[in-house]
PDB file of C-alpha atoms in Angstrom:
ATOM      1  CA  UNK A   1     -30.750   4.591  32.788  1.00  0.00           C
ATOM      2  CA  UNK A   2     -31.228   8.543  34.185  1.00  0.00           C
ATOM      3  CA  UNK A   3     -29.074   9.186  30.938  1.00  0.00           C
ATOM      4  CA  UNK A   4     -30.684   7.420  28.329  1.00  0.00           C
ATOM      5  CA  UNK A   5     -33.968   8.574  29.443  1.00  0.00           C
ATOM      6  CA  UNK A   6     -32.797  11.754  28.444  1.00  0.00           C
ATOM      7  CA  UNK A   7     -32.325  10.974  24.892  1.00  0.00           C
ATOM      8  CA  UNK A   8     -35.589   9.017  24.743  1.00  0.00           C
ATOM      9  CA  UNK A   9     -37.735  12.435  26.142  1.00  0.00           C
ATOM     10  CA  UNK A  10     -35.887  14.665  23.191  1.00  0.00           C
ATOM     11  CA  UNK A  11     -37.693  12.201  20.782  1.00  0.00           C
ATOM     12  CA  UNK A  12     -40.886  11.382  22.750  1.00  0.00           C
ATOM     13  CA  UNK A  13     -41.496  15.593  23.324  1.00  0.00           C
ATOM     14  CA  UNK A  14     -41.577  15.584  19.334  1.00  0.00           C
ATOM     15  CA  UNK A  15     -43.768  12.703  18.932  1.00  0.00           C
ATOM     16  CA  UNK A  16     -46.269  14.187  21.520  1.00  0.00           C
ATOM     17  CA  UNK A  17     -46.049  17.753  20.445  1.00  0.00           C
ATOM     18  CA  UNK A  18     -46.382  16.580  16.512  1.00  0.00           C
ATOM     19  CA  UNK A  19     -49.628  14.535  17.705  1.00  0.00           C
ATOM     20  CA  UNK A  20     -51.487  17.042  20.113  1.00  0.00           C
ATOM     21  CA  UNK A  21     -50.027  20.045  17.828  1.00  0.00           C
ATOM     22  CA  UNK A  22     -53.783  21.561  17.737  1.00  0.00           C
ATOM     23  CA  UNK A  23     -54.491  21.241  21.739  1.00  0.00           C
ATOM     24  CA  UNK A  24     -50.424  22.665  22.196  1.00  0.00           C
ATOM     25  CA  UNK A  25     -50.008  25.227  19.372  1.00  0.00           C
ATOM     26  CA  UNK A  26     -51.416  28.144  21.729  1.00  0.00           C
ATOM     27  CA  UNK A  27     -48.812  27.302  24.892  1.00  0.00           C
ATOM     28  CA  UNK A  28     -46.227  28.731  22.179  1.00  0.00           C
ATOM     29  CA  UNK A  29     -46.761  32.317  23.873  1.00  0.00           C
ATOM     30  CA  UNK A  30     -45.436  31.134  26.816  1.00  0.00           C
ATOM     31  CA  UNK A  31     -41.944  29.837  25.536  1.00  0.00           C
ATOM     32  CA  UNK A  32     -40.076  32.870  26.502  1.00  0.00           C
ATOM     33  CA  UNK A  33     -41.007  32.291  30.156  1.00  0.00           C
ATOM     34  CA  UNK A  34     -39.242  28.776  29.898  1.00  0.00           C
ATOM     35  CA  UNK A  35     -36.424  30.120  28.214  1.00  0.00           C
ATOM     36  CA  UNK A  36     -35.971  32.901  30.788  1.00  0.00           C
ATOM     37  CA  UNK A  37     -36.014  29.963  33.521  1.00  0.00           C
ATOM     38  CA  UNK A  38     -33.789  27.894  32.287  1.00  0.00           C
ATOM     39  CA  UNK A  39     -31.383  30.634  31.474  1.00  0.00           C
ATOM     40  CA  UNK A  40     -31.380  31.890  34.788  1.00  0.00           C
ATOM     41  CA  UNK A  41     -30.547  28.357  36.672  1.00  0.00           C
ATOM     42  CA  UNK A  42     -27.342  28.462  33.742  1.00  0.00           C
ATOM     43  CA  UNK A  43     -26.380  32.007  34.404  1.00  0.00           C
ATOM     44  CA  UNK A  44     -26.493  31.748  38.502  1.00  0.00           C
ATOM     45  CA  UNK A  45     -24.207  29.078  38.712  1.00  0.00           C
ATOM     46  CA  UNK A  46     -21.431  30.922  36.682  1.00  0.00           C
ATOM     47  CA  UNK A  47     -18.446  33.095  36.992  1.00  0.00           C
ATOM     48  CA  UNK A  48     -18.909  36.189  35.181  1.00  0.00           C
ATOM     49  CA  UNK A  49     -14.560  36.226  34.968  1.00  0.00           C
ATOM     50  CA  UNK A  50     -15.115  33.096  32.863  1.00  0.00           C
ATOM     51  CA  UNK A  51     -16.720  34.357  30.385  1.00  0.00           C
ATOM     52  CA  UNK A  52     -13.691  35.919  28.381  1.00  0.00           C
ATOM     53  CA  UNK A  53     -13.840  35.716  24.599  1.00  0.00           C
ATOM     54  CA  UNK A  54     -11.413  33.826  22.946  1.00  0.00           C
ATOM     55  CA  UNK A  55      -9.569  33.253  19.335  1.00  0.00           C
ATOM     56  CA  UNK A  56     -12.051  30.214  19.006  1.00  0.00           C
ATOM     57  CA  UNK A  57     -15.024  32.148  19.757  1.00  0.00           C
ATOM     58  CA  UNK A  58     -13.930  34.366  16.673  1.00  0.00           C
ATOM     59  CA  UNK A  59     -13.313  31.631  14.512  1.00  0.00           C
ATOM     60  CA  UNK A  60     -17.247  30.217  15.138  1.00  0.00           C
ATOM     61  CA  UNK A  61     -18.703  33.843  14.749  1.00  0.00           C
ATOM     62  CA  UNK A  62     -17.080  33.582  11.208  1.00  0.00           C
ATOM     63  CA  UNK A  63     -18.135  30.008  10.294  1.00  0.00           C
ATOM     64  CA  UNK A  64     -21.834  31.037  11.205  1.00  0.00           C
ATOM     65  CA  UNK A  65     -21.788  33.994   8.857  1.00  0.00           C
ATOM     66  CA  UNK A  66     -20.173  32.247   6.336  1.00  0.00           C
ATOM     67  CA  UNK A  67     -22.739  29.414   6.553  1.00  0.00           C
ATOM     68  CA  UNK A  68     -25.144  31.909   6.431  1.00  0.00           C
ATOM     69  CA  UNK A  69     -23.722  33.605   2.949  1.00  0.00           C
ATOM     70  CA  UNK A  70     -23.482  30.054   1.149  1.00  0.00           C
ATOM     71  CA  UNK A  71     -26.417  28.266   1.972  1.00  0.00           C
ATOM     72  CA  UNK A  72     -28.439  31.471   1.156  1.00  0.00           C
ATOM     73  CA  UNK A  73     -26.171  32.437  -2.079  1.00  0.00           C
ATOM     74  CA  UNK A  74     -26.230  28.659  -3.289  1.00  0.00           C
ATOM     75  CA  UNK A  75     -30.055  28.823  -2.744  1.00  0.00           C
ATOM     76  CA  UNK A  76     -30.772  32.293  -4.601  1.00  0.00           C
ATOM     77  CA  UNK A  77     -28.130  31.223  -8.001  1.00  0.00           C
ATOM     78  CA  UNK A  78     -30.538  28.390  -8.058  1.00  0.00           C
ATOM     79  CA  UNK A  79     -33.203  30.881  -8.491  1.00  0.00           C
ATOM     80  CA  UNK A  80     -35.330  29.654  -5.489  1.00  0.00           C
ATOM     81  CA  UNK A  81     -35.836  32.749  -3.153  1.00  0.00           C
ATOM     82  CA  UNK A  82     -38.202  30.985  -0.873  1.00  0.00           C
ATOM     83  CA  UNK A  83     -35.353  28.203  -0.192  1.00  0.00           C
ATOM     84  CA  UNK A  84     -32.713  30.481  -0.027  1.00  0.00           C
ATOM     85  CA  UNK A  85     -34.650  32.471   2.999  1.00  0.00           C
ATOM     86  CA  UNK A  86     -35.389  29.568   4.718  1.00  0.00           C
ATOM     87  CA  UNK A  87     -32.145  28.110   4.432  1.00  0.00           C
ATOM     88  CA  UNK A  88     -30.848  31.693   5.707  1.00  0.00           C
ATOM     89  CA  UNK A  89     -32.974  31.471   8.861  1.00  0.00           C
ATOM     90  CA  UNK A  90     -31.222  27.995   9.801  1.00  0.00           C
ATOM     91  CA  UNK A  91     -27.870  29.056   8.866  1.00  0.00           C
ATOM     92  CA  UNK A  92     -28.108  32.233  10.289  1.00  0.00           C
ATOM     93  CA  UNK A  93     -29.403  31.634  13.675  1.00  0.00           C
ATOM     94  CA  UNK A  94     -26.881  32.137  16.689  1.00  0.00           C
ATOM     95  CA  UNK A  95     -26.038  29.373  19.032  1.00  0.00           C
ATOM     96  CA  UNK A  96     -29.108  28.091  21.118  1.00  0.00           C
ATOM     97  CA  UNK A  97     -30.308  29.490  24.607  1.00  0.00           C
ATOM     98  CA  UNK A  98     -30.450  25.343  25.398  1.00  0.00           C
ATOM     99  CA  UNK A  99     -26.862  24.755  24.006  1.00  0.00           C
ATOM    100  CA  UNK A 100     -25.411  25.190  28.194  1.00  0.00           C
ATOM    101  CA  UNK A 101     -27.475  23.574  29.216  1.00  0.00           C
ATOM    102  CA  UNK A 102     -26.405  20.635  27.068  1.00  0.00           C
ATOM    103  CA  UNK A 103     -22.844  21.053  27.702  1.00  0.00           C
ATOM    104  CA  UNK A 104     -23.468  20.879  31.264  1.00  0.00           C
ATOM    105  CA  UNK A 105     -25.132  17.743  30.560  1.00  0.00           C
ATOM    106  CA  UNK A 106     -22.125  16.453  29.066  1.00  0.00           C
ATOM    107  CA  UNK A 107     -19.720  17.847  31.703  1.00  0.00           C
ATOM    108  CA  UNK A 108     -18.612  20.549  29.332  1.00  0.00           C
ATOM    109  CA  UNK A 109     -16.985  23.910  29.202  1.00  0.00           C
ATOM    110  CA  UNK A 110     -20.321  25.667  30.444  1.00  0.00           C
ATOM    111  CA  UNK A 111     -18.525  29.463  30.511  1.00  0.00           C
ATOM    112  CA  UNK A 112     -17.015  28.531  27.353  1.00  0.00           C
ATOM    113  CA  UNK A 113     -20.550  27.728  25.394  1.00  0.00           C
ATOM    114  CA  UNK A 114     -22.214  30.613  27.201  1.00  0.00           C
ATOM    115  CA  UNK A 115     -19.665  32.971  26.331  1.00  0.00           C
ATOM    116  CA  UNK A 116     -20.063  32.253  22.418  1.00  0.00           C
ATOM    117  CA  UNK A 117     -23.945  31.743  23.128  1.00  0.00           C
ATOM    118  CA  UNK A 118     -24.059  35.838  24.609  1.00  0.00           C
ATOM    119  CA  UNK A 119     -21.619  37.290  21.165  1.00  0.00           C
ATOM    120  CA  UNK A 120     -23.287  35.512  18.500  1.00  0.00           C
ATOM    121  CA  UNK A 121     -26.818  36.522  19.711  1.00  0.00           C
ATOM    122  CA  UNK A 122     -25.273  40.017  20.088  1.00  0.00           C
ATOM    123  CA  UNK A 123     -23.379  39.869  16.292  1.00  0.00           C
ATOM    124  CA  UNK A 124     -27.293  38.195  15.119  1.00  0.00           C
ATOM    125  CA  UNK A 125     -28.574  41.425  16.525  1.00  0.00           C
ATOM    126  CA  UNK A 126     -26.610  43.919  15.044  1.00  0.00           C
ATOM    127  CA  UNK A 127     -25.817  42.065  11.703  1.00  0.00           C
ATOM    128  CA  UNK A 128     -28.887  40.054  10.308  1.00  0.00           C
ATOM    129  CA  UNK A 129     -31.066  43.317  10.019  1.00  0.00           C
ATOM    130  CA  UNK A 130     -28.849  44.300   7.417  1.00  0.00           C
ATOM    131  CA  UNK A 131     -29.025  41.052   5.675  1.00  0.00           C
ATOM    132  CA  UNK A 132     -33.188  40.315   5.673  1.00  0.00           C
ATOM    133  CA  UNK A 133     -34.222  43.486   3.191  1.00  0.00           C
ATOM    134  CA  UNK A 134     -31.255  41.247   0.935  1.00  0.00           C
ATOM    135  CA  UNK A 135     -33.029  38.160   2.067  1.00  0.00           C
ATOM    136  CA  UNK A 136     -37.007  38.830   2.184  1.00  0.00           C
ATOM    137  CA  UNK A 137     -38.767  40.520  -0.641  1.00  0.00           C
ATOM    138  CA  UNK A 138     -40.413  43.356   1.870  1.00  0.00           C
ATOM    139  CA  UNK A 139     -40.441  47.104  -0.265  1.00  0.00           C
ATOM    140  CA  UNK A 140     -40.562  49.398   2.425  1.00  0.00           C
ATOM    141  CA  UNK A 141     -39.108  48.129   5.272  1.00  0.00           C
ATOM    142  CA  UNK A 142     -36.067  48.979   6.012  1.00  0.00           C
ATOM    143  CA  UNK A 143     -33.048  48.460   8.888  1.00  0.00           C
ATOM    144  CA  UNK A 144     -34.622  50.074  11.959  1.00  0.00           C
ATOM    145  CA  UNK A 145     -38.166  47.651  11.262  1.00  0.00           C
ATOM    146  CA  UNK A 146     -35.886  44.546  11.423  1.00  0.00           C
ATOM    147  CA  UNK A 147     -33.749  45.562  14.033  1.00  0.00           C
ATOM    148  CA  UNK A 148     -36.795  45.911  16.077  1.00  0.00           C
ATOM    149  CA  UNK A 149     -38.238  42.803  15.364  1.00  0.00           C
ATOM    150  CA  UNK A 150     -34.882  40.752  16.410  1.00  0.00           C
ATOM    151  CA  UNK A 151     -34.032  42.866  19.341  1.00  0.00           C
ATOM    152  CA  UNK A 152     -37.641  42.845  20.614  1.00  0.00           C
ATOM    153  CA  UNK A 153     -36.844  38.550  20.778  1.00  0.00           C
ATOM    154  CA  UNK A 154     -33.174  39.016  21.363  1.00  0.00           C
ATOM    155  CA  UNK A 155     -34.524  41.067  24.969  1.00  0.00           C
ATOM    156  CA  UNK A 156     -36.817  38.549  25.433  1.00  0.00           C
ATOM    157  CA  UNK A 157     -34.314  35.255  25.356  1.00  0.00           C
ATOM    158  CA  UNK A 158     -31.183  36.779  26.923  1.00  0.00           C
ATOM    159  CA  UNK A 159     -31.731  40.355  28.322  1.00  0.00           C
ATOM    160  CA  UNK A 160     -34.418  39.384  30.829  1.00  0.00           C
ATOM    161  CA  UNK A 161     -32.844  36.090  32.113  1.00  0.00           C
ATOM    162  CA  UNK A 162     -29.134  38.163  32.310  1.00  0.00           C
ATOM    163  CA  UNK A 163     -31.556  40.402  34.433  1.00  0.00           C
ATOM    164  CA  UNK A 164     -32.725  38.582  36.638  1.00  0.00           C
ATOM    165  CA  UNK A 165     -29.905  36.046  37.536  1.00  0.00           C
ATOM    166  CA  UNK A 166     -27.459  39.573  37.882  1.00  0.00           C
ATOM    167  CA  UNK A 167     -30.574  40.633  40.658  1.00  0.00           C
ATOM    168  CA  UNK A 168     -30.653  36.891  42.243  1.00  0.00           C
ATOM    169  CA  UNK A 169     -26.792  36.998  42.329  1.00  0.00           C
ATOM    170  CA  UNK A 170     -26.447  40.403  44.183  1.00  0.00           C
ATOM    171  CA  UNK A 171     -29.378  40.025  46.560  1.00  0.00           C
ATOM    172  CA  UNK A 172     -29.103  36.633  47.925  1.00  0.00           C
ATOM    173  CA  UNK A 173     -25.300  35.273  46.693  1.00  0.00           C
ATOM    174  CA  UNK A 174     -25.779  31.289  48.053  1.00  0.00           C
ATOM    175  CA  UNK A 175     -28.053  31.160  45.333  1.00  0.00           C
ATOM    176  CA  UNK A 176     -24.860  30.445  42.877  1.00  0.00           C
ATOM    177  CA  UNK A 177     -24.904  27.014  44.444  1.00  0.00           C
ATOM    178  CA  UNK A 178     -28.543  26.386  42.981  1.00  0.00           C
ATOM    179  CA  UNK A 179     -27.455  26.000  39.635  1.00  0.00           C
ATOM    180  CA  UNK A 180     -25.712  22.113  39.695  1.00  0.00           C
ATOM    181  CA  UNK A 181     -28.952  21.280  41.895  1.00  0.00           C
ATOM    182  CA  UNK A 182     -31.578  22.415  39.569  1.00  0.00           C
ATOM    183  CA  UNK A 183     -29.573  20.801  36.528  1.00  0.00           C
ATOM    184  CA  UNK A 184     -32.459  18.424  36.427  1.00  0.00           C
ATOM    185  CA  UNK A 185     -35.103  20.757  36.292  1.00  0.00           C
ATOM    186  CA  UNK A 186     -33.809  23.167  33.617  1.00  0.00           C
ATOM    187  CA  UNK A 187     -33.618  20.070  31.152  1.00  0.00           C
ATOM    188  CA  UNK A 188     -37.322  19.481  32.187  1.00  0.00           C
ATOM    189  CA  UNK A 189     -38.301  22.899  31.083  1.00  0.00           C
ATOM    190  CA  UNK A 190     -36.367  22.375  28.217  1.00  0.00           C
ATOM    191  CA  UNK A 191     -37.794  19.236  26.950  1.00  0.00           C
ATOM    192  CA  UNK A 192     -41.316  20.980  27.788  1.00  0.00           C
ATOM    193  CA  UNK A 193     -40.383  23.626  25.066  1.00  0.00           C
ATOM    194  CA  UNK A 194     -39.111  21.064  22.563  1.00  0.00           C
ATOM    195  CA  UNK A 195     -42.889  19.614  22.836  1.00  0.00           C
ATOM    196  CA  UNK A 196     -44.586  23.386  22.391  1.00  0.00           C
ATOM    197  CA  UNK A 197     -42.175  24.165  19.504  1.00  0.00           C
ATOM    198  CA  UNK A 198     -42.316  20.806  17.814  1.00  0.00           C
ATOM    199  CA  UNK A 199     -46.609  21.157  18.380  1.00  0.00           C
ATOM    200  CA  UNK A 200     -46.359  24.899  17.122  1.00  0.00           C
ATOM    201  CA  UNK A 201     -44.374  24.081  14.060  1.00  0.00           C
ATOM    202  CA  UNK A 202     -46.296  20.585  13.089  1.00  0.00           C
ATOM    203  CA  UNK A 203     -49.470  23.205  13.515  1.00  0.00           C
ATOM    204  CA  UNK A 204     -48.729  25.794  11.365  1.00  0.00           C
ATOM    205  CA  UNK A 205     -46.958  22.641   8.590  1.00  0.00           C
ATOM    206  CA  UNK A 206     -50.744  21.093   8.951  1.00  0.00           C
ATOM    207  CA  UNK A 207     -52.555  24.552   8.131  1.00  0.00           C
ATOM    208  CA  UNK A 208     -50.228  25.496   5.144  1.00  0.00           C
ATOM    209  CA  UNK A 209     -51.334  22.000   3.184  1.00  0.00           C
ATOM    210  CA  UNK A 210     -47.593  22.165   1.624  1.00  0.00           C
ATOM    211  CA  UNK A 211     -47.012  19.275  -1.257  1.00  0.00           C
ATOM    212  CA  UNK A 212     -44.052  16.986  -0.323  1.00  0.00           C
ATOM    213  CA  UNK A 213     -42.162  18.647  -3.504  1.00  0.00           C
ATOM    214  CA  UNK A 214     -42.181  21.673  -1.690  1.00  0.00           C
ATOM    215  CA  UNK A 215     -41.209  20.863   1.560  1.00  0.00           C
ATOM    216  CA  UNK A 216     -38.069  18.603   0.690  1.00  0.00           C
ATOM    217  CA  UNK A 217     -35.988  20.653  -0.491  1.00  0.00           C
ATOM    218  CA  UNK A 218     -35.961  22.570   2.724  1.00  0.00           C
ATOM    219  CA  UNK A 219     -35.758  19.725   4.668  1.00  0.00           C
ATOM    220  CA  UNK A 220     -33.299  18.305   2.962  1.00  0.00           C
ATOM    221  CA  UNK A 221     -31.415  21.711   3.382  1.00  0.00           C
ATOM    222  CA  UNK A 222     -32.111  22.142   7.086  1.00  0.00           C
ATOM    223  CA  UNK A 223     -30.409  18.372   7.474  1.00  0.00           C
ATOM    224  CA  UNK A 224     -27.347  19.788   5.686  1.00  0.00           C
ATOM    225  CA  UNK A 225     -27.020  22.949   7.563  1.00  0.00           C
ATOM    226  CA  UNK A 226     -27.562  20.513  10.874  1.00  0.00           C
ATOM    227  CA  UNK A 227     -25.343  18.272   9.819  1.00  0.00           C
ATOM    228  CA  UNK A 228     -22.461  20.312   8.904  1.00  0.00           C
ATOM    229  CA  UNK A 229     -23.015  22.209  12.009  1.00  0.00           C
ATOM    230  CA  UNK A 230     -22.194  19.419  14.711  1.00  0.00           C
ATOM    231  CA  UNK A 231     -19.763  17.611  12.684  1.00  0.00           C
ATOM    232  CA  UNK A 232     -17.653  20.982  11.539  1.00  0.00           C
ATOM    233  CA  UNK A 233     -17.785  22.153  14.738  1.00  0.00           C
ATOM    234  CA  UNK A 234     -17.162  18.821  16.850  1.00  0.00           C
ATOM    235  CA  UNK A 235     -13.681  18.624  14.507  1.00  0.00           C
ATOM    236  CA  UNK A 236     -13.097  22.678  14.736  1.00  0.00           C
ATOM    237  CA  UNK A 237     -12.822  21.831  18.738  1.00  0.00           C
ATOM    238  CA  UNK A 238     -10.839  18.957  18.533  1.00  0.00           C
ATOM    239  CA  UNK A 239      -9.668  18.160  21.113  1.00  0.00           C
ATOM    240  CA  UNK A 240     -10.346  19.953  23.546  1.00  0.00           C
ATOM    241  CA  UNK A 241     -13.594  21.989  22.819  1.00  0.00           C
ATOM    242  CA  UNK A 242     -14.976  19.136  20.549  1.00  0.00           C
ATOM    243  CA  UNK A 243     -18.358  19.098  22.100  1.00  0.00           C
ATOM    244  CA  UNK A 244     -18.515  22.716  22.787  1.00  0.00           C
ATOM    245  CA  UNK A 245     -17.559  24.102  19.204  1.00  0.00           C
ATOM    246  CA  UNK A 246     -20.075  21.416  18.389  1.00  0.00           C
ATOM    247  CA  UNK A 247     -23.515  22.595  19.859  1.00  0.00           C
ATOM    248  CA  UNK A 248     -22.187  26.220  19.007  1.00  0.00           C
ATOM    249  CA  UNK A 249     -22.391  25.292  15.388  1.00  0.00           C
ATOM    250  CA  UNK A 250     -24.978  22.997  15.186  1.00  0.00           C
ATOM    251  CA  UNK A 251     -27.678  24.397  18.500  1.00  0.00           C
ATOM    252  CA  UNK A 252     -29.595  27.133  16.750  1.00  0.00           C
ATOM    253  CA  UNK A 253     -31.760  29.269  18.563  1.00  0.00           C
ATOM    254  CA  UNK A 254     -34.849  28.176  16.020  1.00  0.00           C
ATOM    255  CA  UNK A 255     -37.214  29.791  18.716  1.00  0.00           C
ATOM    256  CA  UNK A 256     -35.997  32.885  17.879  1.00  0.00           C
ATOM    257  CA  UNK A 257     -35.380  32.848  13.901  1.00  0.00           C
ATOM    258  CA  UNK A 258     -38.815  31.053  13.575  1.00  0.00           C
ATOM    259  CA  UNK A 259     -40.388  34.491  15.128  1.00  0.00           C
ATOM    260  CA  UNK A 260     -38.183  36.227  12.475  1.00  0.00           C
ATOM    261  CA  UNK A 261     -39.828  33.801  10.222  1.00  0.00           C
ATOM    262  CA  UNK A 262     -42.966  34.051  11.405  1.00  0.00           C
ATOM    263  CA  UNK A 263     -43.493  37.485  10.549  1.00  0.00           C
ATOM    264  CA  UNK A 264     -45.689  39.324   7.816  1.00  0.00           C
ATOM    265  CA  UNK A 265     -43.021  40.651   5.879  1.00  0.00           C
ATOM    266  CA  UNK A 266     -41.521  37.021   5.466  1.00  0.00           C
ATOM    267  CA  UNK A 267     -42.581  33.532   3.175  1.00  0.00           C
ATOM    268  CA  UNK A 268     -44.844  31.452   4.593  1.00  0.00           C
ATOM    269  CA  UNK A 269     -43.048  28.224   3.570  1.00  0.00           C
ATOM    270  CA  UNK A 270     -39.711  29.874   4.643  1.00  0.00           C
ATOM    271  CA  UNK A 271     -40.923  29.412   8.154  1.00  0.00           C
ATOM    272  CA  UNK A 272     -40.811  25.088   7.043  1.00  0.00           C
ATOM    273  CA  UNK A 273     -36.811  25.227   7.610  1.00  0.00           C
ATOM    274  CA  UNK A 274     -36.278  26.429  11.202  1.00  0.00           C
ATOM    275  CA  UNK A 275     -39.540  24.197  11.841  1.00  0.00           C
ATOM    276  CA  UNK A 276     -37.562  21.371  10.457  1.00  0.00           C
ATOM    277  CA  UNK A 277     -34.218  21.840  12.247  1.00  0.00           C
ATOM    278  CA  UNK A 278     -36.015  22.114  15.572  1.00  0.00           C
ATOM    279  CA  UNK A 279     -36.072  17.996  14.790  1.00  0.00           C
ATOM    280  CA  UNK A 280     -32.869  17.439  13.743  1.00  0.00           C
ATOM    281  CA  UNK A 281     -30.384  19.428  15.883  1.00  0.00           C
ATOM    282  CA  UNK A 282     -32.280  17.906  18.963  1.00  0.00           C
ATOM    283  CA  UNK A 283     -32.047  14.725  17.341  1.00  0.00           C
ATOM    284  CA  UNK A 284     -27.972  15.263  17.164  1.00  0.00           C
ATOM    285  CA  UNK A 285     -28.013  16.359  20.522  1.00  0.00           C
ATOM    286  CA  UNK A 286     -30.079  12.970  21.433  1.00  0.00           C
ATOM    287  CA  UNK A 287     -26.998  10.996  19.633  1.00  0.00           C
ATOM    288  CA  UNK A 288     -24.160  13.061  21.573  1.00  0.00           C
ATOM    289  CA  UNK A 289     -25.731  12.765  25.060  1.00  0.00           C
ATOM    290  CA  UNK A 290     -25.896   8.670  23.846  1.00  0.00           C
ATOM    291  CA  UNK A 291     -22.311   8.929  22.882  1.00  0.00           C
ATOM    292  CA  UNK A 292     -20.692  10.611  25.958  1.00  0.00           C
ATOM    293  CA  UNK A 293     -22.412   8.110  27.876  1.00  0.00           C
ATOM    294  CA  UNK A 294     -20.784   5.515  26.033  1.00  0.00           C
ATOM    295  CA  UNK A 295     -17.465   7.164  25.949  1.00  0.00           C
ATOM    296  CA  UNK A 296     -17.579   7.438  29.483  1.00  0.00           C
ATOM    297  CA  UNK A 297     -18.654   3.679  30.708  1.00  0.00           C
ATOM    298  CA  UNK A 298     -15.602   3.106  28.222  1.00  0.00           C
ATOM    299  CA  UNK A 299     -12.988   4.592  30.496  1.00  0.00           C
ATOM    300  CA  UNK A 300     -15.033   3.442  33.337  1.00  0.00           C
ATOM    301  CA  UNK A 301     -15.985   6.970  34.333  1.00  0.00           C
ATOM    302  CA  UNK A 302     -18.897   7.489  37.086  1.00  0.00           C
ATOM    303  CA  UNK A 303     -21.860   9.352  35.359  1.00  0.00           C
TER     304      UNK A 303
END
């Protein structure tokens, strides 16, 4: 039951945060300080020797630029530059600060997810300010202004948390042994921010007044992107990094490219695709927690 549950609060933390969007919107300034948590309890409980890139963590850095090249380049032939940045931002966006988290849940390779969760942040740092002045129509802004922008977020979601664990790790060591212990709680915090983004995003949705021929494109787009993500990745993996390569592909870190897309310099309505895949790649992770936990009452494994 403790395992469904957790498939049911991924959908009831959008229902809630869609309906009380206006009374939630302003707790979106303190997602960072969730993130940071939940990072921490992740990063305390691991080996620092595990985290070794591998062959397959090149192989997903590529398929996440790629992604990022078509989806945009199909988008702009079609001569729709607000679709093709919005579709950018969810391509684009490096694997999730909640993808170990999930893997835990699922009794994955935890080092393995982190490890590709730390590069492509770091290659999403150094390689998407050079894309946005192709992407955004901003005269007069140039590299250093967007590297700013992502790095000032980029600190924020894995610099402080790295931080702070490193500290916790070197000034009180038992505290490695937290991390299996508070598995509970990070997925609280987590399902907390899925609420604040899902009321943020509904919010801002509400105050645009966007026409349904607008918006479904996007969506429609963000769904692709999504879907292509978990599916390419869970047969990338296969077989032994199925679930891994999966949420690397298909767990964006949304909170971060809807800041990118949040700013002045950016379409408004570009900001609807991030806003959209918060829903669906949580959704997918919904349906793979539901399917481990019928693969494993399968082989009559104790969950």
């Amino acid at each position: 039951m403790k395992h469904h549950l957790r498939s049911i609060c991924m959908v009831l933390a959008f229902l809630v945060g869609g309906l009380l969007h206006a009374e939630l919107a302003p707790l979106a300034a303190w997602l960072p300080v969730g993130i940071t948590v939940m990072l921490c309890i992740t990063f305390i409980g691991l080996d620092t020797k595990q985290l070794k890139p591998t062959w397959m963590h090149l192989v997903l850095l590529l398929v996440l630029q790629l992604m990022a090249f078509v989806f945009w380049g199909c988008a702009a032939l079609m001569g729709n530059r607000v679709l093709a940045e919005s579709l950018f931002y969810c391509a684009a966006a490096p694997v999730a600060s909640a993808a170990p988290v999930i893997v835990n849940l699922l009794k994955g390779n935890t080092a393995f997810i982190t490890t590709a969760m730390v590069l492509s942040q770091a290659v999403f740092g150094v390689v998407t300010p050079f894309l946005l002045p192709l992407v955004v129509d901003a005269p007069g802004v140039g590299y250093v202004d967007f590297l700013l922008v992502v790095l000032q977020q980029l600190m924020l979601a894995l610099g402080a948390p790295a931080l702070i664990s490193v500290l916790l790790r070197i000034s009180y060591p038992p505290c490695k042994l937290w991390a299996p212990k508070l598995r509970d709680w990070s997925l609280a915090i987590w399902i907390i921010n899925l609420t604040i983004v899902s009321a943020a995003g509904t919010h801002r949705l509400v105050q645009m007044h966007c026409s349904l021929r607008d918006l479904w494109p996007i969506a429609a787009g963000a769904l692709l992107i999504c879907a292509i993500g978990f599916v390419g990745g869970y047969w990338l993996g296969y077989p032994r990094l199925k679930r891994e390569c999966s949420q690397a592909l298909g767990q964006k870190n949304t909170i971060l490219t809807l800041y990118i897309a949040g700013q002045p310099y950016a379409s408004p309505l570009a900001y609807v695709g991030p806003a959209f895949y918060v829903f669906f790649h949580n959704i997918a992770n919904a349906i793979q927690l539901s399917l481990a936990l019928r693969e494993k009452k399968k082989y009559g494994i104790d969950t």
